[in-house]
PDB file of C-alpha atoms in Angstrom:
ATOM      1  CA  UNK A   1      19.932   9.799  12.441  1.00 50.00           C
ATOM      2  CA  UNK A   2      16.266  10.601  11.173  1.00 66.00           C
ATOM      3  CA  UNK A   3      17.979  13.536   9.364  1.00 71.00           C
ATOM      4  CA  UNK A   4      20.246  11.160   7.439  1.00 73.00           C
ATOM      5  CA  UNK A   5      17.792   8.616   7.046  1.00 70.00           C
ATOM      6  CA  UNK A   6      15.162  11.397   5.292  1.00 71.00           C
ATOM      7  CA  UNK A   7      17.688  12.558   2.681  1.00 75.00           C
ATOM      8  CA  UNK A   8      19.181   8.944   2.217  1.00 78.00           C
ATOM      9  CA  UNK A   9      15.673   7.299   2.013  1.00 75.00           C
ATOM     10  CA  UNK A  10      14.203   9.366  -1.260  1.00 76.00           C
ATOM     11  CA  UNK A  11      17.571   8.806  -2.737  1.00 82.00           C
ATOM     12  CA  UNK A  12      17.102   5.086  -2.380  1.00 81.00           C
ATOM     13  CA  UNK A  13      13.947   4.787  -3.743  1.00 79.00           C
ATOM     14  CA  UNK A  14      14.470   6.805  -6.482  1.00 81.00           C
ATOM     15  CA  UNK A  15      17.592   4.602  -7.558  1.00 86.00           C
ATOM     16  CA  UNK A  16      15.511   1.540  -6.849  1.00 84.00           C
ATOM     17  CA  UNK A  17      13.011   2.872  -9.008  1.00 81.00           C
ATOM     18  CA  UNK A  18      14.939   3.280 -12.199  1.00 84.00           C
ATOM     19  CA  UNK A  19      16.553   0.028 -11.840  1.00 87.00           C
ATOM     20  CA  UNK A  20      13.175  -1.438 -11.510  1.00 84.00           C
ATOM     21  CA  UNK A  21      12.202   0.359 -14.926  1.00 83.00           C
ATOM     22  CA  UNK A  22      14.868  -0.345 -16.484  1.00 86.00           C
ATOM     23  CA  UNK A  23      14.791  -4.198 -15.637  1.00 87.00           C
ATOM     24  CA  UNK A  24      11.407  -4.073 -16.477  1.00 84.00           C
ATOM     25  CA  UNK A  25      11.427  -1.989 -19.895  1.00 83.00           C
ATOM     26  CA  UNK A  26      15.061  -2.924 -21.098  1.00 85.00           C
ATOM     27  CA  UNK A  27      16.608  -5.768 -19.478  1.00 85.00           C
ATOM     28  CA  UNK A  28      13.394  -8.392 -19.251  1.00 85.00           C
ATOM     29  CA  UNK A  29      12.793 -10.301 -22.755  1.00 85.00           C
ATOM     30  CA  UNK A  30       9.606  -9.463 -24.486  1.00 84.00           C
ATOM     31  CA  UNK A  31       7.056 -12.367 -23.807  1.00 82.00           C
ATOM     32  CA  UNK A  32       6.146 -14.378 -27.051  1.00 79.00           C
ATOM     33  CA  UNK A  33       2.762 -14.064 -27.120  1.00 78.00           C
ATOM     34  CA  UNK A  34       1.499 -11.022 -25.032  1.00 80.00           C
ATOM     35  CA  UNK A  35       4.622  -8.903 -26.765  1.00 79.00           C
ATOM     36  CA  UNK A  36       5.538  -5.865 -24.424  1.00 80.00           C
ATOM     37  CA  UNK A  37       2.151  -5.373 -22.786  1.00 80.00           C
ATOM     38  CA  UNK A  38       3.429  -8.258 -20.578  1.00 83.00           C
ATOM     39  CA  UNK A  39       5.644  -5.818 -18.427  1.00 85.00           C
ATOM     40  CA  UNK A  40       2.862  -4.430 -16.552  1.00 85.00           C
ATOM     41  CA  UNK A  41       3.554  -8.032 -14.754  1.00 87.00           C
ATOM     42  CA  UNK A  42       6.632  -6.205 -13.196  1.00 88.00           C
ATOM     43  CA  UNK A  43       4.867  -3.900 -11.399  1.00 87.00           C
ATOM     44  CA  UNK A  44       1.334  -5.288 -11.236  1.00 91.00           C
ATOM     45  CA  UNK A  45       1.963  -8.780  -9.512  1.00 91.00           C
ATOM     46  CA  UNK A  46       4.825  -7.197  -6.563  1.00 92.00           C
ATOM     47  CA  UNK A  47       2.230  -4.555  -5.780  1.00 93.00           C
ATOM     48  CA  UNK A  48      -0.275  -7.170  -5.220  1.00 94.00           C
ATOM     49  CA  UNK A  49       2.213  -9.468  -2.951  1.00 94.00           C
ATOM     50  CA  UNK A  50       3.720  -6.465  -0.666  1.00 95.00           C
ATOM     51  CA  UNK A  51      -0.464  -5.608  -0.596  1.00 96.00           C
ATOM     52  CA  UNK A  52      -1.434  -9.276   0.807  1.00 96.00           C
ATOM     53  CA  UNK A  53       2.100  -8.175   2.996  1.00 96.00           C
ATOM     54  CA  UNK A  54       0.919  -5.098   4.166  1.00 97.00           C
ATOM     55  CA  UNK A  55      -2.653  -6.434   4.888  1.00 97.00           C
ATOM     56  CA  UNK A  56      -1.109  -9.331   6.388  1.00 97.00           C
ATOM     57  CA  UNK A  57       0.326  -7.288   8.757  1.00 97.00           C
ATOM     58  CA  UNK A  58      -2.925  -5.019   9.519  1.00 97.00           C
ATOM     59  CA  UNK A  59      -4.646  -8.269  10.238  1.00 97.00           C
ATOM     60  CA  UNK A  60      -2.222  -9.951  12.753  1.00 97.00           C
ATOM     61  CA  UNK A  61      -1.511  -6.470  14.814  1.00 97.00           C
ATOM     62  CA  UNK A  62      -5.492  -6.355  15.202  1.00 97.00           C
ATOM     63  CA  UNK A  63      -5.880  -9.426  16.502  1.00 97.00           C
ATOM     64  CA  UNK A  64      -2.951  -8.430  18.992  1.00 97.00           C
ATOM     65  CA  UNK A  65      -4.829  -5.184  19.462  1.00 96.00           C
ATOM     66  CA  UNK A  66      -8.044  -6.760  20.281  1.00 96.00           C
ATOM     67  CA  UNK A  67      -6.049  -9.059  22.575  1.00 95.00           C
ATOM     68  CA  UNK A  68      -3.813  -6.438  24.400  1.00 93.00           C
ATOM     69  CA  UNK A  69      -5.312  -3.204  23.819  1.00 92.00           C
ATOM     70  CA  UNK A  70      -1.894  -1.447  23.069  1.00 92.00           C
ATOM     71  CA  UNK A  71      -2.279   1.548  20.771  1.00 91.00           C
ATOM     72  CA  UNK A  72       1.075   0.993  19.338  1.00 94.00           C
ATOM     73  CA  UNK A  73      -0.525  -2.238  18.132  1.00 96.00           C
ATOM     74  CA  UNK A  74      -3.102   0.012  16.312  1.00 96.00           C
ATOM     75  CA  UNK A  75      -1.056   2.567  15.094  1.00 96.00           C
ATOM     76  CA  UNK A  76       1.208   0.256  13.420  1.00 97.00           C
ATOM     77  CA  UNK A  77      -1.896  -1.611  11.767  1.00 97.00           C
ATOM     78  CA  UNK A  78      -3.510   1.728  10.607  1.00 96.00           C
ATOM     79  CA  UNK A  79      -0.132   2.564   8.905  1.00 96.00           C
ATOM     80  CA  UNK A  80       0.150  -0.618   6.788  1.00 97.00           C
ATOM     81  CA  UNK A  81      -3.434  -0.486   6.014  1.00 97.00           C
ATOM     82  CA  UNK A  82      -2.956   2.690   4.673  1.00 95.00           C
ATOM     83  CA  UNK A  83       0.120   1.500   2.845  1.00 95.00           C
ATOM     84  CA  UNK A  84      -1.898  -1.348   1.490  1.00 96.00           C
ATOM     85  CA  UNK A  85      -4.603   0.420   0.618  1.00 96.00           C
ATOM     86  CA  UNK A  86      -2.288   2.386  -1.922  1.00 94.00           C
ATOM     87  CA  UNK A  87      -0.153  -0.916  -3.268  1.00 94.00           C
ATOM     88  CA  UNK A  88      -3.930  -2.519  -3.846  1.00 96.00           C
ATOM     89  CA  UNK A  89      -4.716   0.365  -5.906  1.00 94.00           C
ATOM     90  CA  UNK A  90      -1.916   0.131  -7.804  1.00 92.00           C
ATOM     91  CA  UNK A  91      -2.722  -3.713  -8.654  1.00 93.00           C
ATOM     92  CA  UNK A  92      -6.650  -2.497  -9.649  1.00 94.00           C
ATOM     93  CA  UNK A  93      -4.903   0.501 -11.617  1.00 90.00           C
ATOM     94  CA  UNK A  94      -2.184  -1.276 -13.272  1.00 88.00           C
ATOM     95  CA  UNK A  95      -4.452  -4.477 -14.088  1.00 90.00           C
ATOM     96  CA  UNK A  96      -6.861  -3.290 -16.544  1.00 89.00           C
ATOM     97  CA  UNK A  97      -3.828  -1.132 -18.248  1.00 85.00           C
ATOM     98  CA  UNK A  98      -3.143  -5.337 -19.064  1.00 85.00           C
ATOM     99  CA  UNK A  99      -6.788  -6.504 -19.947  1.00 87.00           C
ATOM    100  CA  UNK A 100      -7.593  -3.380 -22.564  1.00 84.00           C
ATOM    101  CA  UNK A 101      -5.611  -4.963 -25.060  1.00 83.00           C
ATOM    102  CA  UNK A 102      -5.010  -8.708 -24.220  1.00 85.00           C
ATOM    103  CA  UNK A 103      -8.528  -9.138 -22.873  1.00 87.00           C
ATOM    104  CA  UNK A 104     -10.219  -6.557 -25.158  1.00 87.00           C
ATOM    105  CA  UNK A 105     -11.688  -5.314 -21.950  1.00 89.00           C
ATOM    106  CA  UNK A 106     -10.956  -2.950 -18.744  1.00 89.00           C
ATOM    107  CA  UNK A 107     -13.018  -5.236 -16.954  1.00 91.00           C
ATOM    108  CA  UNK A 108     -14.418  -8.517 -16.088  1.00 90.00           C
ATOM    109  CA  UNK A 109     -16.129  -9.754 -13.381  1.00 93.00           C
ATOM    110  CA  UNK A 110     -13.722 -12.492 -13.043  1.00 90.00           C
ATOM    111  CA  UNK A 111     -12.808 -14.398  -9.558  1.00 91.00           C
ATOM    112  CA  UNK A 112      -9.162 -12.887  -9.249  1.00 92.00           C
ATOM    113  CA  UNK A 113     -10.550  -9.422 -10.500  1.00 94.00           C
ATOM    114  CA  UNK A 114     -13.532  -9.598  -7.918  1.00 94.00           C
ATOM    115  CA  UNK A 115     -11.972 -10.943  -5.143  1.00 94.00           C
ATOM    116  CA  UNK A 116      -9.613  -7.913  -5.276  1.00 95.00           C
ATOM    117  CA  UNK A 117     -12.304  -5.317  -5.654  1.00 96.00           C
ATOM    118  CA  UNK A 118     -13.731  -6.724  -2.250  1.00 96.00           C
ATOM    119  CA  UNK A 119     -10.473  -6.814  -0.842  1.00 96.00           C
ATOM    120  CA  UNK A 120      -9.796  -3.496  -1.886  1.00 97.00           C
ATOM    121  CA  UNK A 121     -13.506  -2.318  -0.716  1.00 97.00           C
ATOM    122  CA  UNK A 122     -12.793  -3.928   2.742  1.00 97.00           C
ATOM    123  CA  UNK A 123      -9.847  -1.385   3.028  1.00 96.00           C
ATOM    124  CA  UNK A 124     -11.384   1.601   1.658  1.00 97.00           C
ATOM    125  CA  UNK A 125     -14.368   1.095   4.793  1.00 97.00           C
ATOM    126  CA  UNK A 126     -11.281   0.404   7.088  1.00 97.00           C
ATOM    127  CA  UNK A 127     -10.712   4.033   6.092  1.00 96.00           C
ATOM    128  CA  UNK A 128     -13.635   5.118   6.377  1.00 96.00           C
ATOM    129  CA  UNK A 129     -14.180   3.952   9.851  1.00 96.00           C
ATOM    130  CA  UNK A 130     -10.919   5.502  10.833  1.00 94.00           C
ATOM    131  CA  UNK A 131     -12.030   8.711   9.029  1.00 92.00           C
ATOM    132  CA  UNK A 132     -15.860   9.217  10.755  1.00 94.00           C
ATOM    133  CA  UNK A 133     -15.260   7.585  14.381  1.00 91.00           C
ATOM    134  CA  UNK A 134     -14.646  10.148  16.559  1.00 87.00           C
ATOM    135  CA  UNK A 135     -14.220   7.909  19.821  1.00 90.00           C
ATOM    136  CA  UNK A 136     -10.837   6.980  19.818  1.00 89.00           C
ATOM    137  CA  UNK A 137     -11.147   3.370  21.392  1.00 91.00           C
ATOM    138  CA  UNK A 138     -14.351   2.486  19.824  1.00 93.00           C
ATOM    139  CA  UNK A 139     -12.487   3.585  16.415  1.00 94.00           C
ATOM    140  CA  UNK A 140      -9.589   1.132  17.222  1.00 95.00           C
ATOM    141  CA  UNK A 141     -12.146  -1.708  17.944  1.00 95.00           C
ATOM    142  CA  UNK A 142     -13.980  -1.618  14.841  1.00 95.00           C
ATOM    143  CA  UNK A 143     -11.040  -0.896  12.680  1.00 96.00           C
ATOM    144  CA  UNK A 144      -8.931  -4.143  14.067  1.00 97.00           C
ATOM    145  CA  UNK A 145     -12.462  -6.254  13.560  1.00 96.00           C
ATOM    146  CA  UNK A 146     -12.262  -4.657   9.807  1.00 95.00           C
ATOM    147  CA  UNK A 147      -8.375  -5.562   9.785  1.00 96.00           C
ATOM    148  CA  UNK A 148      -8.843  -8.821  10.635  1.00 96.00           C
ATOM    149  CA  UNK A 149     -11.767  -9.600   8.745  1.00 95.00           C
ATOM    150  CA  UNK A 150      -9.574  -7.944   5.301  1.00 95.00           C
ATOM    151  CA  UNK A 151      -6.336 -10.461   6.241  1.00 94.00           C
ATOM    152  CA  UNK A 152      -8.826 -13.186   6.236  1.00 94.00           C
ATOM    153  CA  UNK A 153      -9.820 -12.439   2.778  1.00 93.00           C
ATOM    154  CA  UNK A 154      -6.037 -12.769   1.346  1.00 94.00           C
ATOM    155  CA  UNK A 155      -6.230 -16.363   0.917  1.00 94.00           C
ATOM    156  CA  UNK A 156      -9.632 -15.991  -0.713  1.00 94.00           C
ATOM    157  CA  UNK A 157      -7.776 -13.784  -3.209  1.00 93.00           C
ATOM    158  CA  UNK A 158      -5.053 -16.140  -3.673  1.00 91.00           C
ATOM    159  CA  UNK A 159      -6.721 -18.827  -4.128  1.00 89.00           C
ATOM    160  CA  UNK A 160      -9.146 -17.486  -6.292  1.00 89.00           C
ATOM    161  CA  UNK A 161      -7.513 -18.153  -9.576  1.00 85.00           C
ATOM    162  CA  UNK A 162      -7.211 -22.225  -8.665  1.00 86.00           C
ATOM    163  CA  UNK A 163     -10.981 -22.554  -6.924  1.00 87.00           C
ATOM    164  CA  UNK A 164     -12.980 -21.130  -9.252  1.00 84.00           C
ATOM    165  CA  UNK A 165     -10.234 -21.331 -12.799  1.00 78.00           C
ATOM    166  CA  UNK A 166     -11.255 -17.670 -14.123  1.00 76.00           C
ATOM    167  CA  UNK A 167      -9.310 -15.504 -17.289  1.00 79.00           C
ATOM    168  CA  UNK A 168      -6.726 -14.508 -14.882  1.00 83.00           C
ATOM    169  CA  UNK A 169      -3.359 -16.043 -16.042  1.00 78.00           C
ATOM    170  CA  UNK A 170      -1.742 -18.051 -12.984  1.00 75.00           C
ATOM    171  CA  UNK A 171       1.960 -17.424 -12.784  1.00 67.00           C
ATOM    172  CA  UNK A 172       2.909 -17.794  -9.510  1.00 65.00           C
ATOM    173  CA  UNK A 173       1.636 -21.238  -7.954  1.00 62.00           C
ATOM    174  CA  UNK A 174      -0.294 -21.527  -4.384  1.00 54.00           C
ATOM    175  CA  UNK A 175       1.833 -24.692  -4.316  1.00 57.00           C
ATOM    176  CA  UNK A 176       5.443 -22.932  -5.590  1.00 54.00           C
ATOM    177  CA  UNK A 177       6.968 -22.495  -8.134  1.00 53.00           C
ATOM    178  CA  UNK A 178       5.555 -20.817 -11.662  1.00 59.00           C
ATOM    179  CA  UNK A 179       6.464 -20.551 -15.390  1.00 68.00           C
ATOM    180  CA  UNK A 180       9.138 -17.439 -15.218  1.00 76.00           C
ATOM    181  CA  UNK A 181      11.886 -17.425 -17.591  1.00 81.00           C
ATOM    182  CA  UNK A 182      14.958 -17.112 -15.174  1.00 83.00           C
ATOM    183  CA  UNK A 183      15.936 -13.557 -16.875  1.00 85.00           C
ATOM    184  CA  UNK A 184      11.728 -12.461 -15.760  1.00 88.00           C
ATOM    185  CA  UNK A 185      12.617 -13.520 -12.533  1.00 88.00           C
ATOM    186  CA  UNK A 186      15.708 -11.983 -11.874  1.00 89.00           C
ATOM    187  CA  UNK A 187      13.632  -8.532 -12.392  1.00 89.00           C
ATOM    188  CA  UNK A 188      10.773  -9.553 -10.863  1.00 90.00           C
ATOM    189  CA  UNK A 189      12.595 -10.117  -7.677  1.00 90.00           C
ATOM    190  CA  UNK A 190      14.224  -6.705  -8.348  1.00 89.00           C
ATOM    191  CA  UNK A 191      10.905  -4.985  -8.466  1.00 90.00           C
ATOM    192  CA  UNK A 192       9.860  -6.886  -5.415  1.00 91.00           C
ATOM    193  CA  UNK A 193      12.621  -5.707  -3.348  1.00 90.00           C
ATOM    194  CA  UNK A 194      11.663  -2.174  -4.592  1.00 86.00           C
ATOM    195  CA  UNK A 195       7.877  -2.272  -3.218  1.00 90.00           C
ATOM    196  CA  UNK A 196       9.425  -3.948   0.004  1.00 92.00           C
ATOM    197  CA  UNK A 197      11.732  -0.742   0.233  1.00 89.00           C
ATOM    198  CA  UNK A 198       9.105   1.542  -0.492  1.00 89.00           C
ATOM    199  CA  UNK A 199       6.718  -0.203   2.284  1.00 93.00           C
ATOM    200  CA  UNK A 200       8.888   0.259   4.796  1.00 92.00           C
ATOM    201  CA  UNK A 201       9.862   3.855   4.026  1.00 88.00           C
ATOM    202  CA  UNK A 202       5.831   4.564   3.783  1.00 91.00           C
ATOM    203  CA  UNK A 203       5.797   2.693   7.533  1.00 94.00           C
ATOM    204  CA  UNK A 204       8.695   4.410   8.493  1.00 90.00           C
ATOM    205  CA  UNK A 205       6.982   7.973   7.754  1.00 90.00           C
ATOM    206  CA  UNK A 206       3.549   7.134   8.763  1.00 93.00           C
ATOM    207  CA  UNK A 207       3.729   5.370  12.303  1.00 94.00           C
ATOM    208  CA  UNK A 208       4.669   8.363  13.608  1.00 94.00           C
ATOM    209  CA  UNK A 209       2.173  10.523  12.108  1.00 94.00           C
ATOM    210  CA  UNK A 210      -0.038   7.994  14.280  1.00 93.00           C
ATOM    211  CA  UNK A 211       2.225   8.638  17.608  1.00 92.00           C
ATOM    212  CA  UNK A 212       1.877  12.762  16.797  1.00 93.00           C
ATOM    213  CA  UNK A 213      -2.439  12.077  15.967  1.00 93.00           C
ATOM    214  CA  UNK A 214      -2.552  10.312  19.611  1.00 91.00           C
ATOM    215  CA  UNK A 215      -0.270  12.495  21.507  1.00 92.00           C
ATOM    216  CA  UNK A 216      -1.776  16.263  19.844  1.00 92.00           C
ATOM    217  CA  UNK A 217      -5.614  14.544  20.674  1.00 90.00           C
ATOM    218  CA  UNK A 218      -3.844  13.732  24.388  1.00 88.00           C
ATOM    219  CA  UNK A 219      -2.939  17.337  24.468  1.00 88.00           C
ATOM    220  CA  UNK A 220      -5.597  19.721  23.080  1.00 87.00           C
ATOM    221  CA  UNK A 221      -7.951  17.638  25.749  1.00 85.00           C
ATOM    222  CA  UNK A 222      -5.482  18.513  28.493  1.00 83.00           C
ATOM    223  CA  UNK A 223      -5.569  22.119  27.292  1.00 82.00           C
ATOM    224  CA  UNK A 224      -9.346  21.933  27.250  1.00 82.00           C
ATOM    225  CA  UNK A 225      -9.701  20.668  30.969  1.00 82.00           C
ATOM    226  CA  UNK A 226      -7.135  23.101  31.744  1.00 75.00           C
ATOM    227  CA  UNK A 227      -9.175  26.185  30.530  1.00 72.00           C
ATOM    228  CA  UNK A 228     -12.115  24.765  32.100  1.00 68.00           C
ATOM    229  CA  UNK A 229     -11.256  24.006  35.414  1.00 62.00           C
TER     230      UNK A 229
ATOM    231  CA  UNK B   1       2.366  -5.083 -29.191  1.00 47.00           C
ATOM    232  CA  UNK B   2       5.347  -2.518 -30.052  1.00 56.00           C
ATOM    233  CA  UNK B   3       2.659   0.412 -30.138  1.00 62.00           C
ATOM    234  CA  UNK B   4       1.983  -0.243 -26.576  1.00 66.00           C
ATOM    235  CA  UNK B   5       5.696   0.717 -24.903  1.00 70.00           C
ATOM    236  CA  UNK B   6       5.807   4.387 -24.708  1.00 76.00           C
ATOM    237  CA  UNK B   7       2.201   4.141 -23.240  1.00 75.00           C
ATOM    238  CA  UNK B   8       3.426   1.664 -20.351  1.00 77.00           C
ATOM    239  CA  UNK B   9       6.224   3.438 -20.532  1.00 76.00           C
ATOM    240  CA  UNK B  10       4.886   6.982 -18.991  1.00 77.00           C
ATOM    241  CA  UNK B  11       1.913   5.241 -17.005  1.00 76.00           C
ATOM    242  CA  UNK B  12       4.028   3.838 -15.240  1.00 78.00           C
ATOM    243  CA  UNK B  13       6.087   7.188 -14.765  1.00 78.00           C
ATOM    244  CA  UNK B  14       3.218   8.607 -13.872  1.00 79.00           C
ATOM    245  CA  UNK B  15       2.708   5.537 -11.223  1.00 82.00           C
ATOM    246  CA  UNK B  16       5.821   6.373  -9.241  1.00 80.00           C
ATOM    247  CA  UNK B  17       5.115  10.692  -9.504  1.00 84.00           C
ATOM    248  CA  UNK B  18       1.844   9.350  -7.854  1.00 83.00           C
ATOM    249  CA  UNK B  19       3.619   7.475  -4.978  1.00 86.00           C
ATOM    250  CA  UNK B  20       6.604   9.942  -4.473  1.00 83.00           C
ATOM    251  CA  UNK B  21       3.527  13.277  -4.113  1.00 88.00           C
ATOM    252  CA  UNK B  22       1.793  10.542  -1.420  1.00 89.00           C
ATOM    253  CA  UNK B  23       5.245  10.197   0.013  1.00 86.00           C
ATOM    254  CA  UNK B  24       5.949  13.999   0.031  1.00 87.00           C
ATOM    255  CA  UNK B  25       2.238  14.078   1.290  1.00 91.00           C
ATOM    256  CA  UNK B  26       2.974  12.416   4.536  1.00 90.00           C
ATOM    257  CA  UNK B  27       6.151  14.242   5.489  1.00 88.00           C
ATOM    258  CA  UNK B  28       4.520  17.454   5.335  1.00 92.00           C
ATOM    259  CA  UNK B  29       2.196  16.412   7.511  1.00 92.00           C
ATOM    260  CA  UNK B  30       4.678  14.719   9.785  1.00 91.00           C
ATOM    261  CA  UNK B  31       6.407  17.873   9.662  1.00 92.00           C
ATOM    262  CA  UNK B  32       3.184  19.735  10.560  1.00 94.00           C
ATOM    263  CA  UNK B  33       2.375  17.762  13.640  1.00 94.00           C
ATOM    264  CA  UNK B  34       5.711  18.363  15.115  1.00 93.00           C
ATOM    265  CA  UNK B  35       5.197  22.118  14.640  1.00 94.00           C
ATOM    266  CA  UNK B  36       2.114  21.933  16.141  1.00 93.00           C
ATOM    267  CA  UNK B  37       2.971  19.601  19.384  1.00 92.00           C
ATOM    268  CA  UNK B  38       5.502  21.853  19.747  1.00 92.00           C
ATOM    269  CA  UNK B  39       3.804  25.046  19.676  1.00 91.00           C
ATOM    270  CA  UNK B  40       1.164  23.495  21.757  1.00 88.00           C
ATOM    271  CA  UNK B  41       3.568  21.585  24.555  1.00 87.00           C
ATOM    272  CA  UNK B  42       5.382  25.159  24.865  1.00 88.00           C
ATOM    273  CA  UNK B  43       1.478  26.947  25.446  1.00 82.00           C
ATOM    274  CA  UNK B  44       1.021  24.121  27.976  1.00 79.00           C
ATOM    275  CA  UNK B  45       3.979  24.703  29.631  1.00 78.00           C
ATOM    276  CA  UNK B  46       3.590  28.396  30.002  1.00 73.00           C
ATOM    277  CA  UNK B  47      -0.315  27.692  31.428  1.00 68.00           C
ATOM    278  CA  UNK B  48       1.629  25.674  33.815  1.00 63.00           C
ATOM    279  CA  UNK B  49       4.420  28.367  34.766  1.00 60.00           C
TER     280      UNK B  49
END
């Protein structure tokens, strides 16, 4: 089953990806005013929603953490944080590649933009802490307090662009709805269903990494006692 | 705006080379930790025998 599911899974993705770019490149209309450099949306604005997803996630298995204490609880969060760590980057990457030439600027220390940075700063110490704690439980502590703390700031994210009305273009509404051309949206849902793919594959391939981490400590400590006794 | 395809065009290429090498990334190490729970659960076993 895992056999099948390891050569079936990159073959998947990769499909998904070139539908994505070709939705996004050849099948989307060009937007009047931005032109092509508008297409980065494809890619730019999914990353960020399977991000708030993925961090969404992190946040409500450390609460459950904190409440139960089950390391599958914490393995599971450390494996989307990871995963959201990587689709926030992509949204920080992917954004300026948009502001060069429409904003005449990499840059701005705009609410949206900002927010995000913290966000993605929040992670990056969630990381960190994982990285340099050596004690297993007191690394699962602080990391959930981290988790929850980064879920918390989604909504300051997405509500960023209404509260404080900075440069960054609102498309998709906090209450619904947004101004995409149906043909946009058709291949905007396309590319989400790609980064929803590729989440789960990256959870799929790093929970257990998490399992092996716990079970090889688990081990060489046995082993260790073992010699010593 | 036409000028600015082919650029979008391979950053995003090289977007998706960047996740599949993560991807690739973490199955070598999956595959790494198996060896090496293996290895070690057959060491343990022969401390025990």
């Amino acid at each position: 089953m895992s056999r099948a599911l390891s050569i079936l899974a990159p073959v998947v993705l990769f499909a998904l990806v070139a539908w994505g770019l070709y939705g996004a490149f050849y099948e989307a209309p060009t937007e009047a005013q931005m032109g092509d450099i508008q297409r980065i949306f494809y890619f730019h604005a999914p990353a960020g929603i399977i991000a708030f997803l993925a961090f969404g996630i992190t946040g409500v298995a450390s609460f459950l953490y904190l409440w139960k204490r089950s390391l599958v609880l914490d393995v599971v969060a450390h494996a989307s944080a990871e995963a959201g760590l990587l689709f926030c980057t992509i949204v920080l990457v992917t954004g300026p590649l948009w502001a060069k030439p429409v904003w005449l600027t990499w840059w701005t220390w705009e609410a949206r933009l900002t927010t995000t940075l913290v966000l993605w700063l929040i992670y990056v110490a969630y990381a960190l802490v994982r990285r340099y704690t050596e004690n297993r439980d007191q690394q699962a502590r602080f990391a959930a307090v981290l988790g929850i703390i980064g879920a918390l700031d989604i909504y300051i994210v997405y509500r960023s662009v209404t509260w404080w009305r900075g440069l960054h273009p609102v498309v998709l509404q906090p209450s619904g709805g947004g101004g995409l051309d149906p043909e946009m949206r058709v291949v905007f849902q396309r590319c989400i269903l790609f980064y929803i793919v590729l989440y789960l594959c990256l959870m799929a391939v790093r929970v257990p990494i998490g399992y092996m981490e716990d079970e090889l400590a688990g081990l060489r400590e046995r082993l260790r006692r073992g010699r010593h006794a | 705006m036409k000028e600015h395809f082919p650029f979008l065009f391979w950053a995003y290429n090289l977007i998706w080379i960047f996740i599949a090498a993560y991807l690739g990334i973490l199955m070598a190490k999956q595959r790494s930790l198996r060896r090496q729970l293996d290895e070690l659960k057959s060491k343990l076993g022969k401390d025990a025998a």
